[in-house]
CSV table of C-alpha atoms in Angstrom, one decimal:
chain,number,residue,atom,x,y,z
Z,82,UNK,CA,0.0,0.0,0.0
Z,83,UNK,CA,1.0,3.4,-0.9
Z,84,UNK,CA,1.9,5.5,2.0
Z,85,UNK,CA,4.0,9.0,2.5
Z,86,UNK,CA,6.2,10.6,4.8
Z,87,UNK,CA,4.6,11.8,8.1
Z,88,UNK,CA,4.3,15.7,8.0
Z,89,UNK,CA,3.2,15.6,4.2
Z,90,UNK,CA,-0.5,15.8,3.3
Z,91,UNK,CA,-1.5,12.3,2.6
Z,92,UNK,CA,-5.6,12.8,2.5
Z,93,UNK,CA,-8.8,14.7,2.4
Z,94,UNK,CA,-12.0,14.1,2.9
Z,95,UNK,CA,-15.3,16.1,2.7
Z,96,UNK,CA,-18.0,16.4,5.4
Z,97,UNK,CA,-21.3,17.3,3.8
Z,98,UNK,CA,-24.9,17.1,5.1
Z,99,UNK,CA,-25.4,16.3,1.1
Z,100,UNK,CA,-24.0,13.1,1.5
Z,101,UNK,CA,-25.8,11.4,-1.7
Z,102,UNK,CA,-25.3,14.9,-3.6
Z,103,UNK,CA,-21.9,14.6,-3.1
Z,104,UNK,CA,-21.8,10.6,-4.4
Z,105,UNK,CA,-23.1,11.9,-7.3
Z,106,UNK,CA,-21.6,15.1,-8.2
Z,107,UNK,CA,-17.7,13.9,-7.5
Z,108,UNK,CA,-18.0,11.1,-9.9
Z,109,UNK,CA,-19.2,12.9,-12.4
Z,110,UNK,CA,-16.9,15.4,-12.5
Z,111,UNK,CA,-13.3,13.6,-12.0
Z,112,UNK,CA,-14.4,10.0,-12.9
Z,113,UNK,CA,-14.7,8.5,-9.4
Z,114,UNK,CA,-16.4,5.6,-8.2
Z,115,UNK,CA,-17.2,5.1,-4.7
Z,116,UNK,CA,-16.6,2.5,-1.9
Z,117,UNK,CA,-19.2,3.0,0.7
Z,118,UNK,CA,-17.6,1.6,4.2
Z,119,UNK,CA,-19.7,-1.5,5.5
Z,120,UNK,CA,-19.4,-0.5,9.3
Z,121,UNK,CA,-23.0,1.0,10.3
Z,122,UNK,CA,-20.9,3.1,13.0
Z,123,UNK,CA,-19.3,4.8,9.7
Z,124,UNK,CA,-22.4,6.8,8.8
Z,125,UNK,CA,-22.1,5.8,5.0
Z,126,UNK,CA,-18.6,7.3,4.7
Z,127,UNK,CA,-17.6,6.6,1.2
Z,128,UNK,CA,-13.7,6.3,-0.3
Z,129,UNK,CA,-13.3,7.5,-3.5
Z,130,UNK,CA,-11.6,5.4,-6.2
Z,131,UNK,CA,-10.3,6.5,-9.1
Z,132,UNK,CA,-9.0,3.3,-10.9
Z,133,UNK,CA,-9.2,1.3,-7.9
Z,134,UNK,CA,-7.0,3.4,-6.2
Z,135,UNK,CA,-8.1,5.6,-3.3
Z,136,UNK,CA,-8.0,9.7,-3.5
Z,137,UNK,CA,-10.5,10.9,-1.3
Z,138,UNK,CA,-13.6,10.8,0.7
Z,139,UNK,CA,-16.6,11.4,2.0
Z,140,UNK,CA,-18.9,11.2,5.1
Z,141,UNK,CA,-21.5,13.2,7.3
Z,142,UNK,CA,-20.3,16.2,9.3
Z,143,UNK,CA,-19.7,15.9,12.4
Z,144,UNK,CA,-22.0,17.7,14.2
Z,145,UNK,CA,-25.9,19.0,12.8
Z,146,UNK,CA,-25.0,22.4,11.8
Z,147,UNK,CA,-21.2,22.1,10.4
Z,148,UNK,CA,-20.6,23.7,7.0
Z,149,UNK,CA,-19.9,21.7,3.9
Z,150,UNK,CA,-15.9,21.4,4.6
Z,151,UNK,CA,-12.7,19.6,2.6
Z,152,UNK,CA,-10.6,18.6,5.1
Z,153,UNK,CA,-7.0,18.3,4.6
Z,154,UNK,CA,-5.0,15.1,6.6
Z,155,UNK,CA,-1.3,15.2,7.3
Z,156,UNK,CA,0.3,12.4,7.8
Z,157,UNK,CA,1.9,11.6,11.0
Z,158,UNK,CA,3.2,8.5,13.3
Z,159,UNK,CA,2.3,9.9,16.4
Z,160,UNK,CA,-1.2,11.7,16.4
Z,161,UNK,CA,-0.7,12.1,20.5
Z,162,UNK,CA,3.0,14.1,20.2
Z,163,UNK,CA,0.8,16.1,17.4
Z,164,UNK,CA,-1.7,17.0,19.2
Z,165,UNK,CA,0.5,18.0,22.2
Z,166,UNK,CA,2.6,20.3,20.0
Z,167,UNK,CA,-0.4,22.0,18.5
Z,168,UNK,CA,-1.2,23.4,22.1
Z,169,UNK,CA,2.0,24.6,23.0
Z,170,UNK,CA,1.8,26.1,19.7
Z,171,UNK,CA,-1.2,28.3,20.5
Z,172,UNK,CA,-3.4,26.1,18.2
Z,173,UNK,CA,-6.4,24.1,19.5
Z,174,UNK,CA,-7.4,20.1,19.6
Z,175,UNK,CA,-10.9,20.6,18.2
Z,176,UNK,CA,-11.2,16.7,18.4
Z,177,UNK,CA,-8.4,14.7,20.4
Z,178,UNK,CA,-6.8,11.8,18.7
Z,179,UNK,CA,-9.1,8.4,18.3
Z,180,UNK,CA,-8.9,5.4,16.4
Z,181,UNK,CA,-10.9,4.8,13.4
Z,182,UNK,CA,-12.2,1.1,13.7
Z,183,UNK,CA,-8.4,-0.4,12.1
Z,184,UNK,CA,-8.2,1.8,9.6
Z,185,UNK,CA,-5.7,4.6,11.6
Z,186,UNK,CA,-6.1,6.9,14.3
Z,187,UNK,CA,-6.7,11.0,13.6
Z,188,UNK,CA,-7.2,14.1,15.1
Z,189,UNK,CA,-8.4,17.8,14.3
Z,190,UNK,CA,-6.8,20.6,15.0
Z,191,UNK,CA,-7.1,24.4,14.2
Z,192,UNK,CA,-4.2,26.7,13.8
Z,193,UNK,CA,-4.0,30.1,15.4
Z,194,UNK,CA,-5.7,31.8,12.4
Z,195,UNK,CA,-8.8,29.6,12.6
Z,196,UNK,CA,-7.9,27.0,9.5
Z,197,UNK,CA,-8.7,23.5,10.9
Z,198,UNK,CA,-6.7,20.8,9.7
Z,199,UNK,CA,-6.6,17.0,10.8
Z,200,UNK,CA,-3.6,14.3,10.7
Z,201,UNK,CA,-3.6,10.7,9.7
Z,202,UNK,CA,-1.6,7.8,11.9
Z,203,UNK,CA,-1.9,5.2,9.3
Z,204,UNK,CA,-3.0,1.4,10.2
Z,205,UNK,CA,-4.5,-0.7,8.0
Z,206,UNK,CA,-5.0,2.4,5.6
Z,207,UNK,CA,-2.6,4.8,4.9
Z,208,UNK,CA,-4.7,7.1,3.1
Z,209,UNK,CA,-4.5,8.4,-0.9
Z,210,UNK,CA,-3.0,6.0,-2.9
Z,211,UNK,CA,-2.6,8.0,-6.1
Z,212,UNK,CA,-1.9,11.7,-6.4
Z,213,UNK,CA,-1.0,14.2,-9.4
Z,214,UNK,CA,-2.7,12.8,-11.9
Z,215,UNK,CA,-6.0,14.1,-13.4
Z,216,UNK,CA,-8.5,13.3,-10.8
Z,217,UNK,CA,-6.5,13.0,-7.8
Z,218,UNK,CA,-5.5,15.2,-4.9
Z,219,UNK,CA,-2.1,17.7,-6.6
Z,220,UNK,CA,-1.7,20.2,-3.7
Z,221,UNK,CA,-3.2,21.7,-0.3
Z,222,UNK,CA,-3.0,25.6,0.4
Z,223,UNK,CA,-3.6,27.3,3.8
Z,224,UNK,CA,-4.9,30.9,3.3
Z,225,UNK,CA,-4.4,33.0,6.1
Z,226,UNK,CA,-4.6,36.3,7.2
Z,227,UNK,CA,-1.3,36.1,9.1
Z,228,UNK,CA,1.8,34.3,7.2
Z,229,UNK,CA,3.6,35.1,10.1
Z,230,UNK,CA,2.0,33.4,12.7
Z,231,UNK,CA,1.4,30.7,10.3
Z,232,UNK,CA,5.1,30.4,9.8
Z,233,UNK,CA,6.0,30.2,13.2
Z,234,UNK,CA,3.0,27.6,13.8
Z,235,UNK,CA,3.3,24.8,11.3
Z,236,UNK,CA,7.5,24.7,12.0
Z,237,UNK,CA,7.2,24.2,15.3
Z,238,UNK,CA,4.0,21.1,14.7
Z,239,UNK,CA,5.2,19.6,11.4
Z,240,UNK,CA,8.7,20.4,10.8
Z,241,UNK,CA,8.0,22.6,7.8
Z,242,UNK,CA,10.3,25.0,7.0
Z,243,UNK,CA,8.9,28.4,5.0
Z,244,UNK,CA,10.7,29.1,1.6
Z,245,UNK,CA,8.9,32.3,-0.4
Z,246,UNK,CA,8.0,31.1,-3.7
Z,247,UNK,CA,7.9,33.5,-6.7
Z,248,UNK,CA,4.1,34.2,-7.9
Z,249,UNK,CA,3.6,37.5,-9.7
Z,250,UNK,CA,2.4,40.4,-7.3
Z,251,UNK,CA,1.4,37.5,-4.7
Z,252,UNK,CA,3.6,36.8,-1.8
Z,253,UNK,CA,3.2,33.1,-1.8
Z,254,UNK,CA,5.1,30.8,0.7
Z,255,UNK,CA,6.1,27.0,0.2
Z,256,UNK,CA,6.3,24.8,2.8
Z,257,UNK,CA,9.2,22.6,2.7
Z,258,UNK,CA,10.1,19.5,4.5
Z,259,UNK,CA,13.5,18.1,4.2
Z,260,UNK,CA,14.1,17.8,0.2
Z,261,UNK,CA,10.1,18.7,-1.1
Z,262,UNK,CA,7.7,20.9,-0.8
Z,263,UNK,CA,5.0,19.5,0.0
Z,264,UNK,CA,2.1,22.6,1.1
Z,265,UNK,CA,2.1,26.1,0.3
Z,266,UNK,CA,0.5,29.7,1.7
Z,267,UNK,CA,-0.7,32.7,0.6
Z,268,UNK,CA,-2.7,35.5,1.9
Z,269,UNK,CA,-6.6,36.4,1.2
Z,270,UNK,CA,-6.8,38.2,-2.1
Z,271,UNK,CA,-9.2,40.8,-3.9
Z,272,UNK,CA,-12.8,40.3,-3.9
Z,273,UNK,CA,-13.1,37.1,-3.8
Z,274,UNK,CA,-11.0,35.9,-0.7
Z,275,UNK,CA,-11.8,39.5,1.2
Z,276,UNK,CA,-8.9,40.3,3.5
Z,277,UNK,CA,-11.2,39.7,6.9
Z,278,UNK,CA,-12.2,36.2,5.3
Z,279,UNK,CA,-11.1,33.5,8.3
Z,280,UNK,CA,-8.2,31.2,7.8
Z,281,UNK,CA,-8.9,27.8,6.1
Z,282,UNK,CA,-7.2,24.9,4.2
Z,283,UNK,CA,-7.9,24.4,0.9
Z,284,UNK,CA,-7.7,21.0,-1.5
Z,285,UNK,CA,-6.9,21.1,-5.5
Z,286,UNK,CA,-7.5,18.1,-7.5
Z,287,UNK,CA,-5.4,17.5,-10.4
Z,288,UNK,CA,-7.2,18.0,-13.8
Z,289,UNK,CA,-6.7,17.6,-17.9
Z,290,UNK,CA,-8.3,21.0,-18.3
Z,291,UNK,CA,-9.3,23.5,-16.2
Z,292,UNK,CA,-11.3,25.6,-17.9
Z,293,UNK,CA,-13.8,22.4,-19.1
Z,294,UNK,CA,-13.8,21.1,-15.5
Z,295,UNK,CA,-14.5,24.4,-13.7
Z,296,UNK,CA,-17.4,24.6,-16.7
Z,297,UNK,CA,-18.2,20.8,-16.2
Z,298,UNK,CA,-18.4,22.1,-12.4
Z,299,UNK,CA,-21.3,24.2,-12.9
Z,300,UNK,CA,-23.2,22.3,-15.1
Z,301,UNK,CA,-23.5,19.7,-12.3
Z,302,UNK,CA,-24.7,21.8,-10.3
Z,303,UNK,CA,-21.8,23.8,-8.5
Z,304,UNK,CA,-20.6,27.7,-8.6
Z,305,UNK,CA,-17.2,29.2,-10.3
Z,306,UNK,CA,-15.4,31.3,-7.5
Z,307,UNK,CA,-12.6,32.1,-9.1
Z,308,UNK,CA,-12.7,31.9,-12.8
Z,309,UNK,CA,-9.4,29.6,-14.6
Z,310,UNK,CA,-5.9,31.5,-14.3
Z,311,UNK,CA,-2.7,30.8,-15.1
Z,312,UNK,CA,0.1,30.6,-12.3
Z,313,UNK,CA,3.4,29.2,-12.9
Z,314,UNK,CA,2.8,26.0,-11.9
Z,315,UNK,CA,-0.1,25.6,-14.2
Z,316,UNK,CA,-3.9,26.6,-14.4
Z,317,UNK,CA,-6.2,26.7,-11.5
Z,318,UNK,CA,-9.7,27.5,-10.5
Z,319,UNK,CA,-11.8,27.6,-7.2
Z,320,UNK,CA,-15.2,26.4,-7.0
Z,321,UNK,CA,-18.2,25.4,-4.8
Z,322,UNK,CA,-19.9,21.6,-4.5
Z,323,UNK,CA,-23.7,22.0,-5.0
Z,324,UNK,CA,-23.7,22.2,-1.3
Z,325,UNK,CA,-20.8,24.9,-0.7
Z,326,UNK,CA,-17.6,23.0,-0.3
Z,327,UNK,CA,-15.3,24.9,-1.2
Z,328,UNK,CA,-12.3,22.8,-3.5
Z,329,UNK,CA,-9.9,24.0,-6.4
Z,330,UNK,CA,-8.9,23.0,-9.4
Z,331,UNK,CA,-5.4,22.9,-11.0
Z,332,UNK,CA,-3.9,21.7,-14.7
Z,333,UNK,CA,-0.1,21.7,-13.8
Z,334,UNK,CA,1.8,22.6,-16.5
């Protein structure tokens, strides 16, 4: 099975009270199929194939009234020590480490800034099998309204070490961890990301074509944030599920 280093972003799942909408409109758009999880204690939480190879999920939210959220998992072999540095960190253990029947043991966390994020302590799964290719998770993003605190944060829980990486006008960070980069950063920008808008994670999946999928996107149902544009690394867009998740989109060059 197909694992990665801990501190890199091995998973990511979506909480939706659209459960069935989401079954649906995932598939459609990146060529998915679904594996729901027999285990009646797993509320119908789905893992998505693509090619028989896992790339993401899908389950209820948590609680009633959570938001339709992508959730980004960082791999780790010690979800405890995590959890421990996140508090001493000024972050918060939203949900303390637990074991999900054999599959691993997780937790969620949220930085300083608000973004939540979750790690993965792999057992019996270790989480996406497949990534960078059309359909499958290509990158995770924390935009923030402080890069400072941010820096400071995720170096003293993960290990990651800040690099500035050059964007046009935007100052973009990469997060690197011993010879990759394996996240990145950037600040709220213009209209649509105002420069009050909370701190949050967010999860591209790799695509042929942006432009189609982002169209492909709506037609199914969801809403264009941020039209395709080109950045160095290729072509992006953001969008919204039918039910508000926010993901992105990116055709790497």
């Amino acid at each position: 099975m197909a694992s990665v280093a801990p501190g890199t972003p091995c998973w990511a799942d979506l909480a939706t009270p659209g459960l069935d909408a989401a079954r649906r409109f995932y598939p459609e758009l990146f060529g998915w199929t679904g594996r729901v999880d027999a285990e009646p204690e797993a509320g119908g939480y789905t893992v998505f194939l693509l090619g028989g190879q896992a790339v993401a999920g899908v389950g209820p939210p948590a609680v009633p009234d959570q938001v339709p959220i992508w959730s980004t998992y960082v791999a780790t072999d010690d979800a405890d020590l995590v959890a421990g540095r996140v508090e001493r960190a000024g972050g918060q253990v939203v949900v303390p480490p637990f074991e999900v029947f054999d599959r691993g043991r997780m937790a969620v966390f949220s930085d300083p800034a608000g973004a939540a994020f979750s790690v993965w302590q792999p057992m019996a799964f270790a989480g996406a099998e497949v990534f960078d290719v059309p359909g499958a998770m290509s990158w995770t993003e924390l935009v923030t309204p402080d890069p400072d605190g941010a820096r400071i944060f995720y170096e003293l829980v993960f290990g990651w070490q800040p690099e500035e990486e050059p964007m046009g006008q935007v100052a973009y960070t990469g997060w690197r961890l011993g010879d990759r980069v394996v996240a990145g950063m950037m600040p709220p920008l213009g209209d649509e990301f105002p420069a009050d808008s909370p701190a949050y994670w967010t999860v591209y999946f790799s695509v042929a074509d942006a432009d189609a999928t982002a169209a492909r996107a709506a037609e199914l149902g969801g809403t264009i944030l941020v039209p395709p544009r080109d950045i160095p690394a290729g072509r992006i867009a953001a969008l919204r599920d039918p039910n508000g998740a926010l993901f992105s989109l990116i055709a790497l060059t």
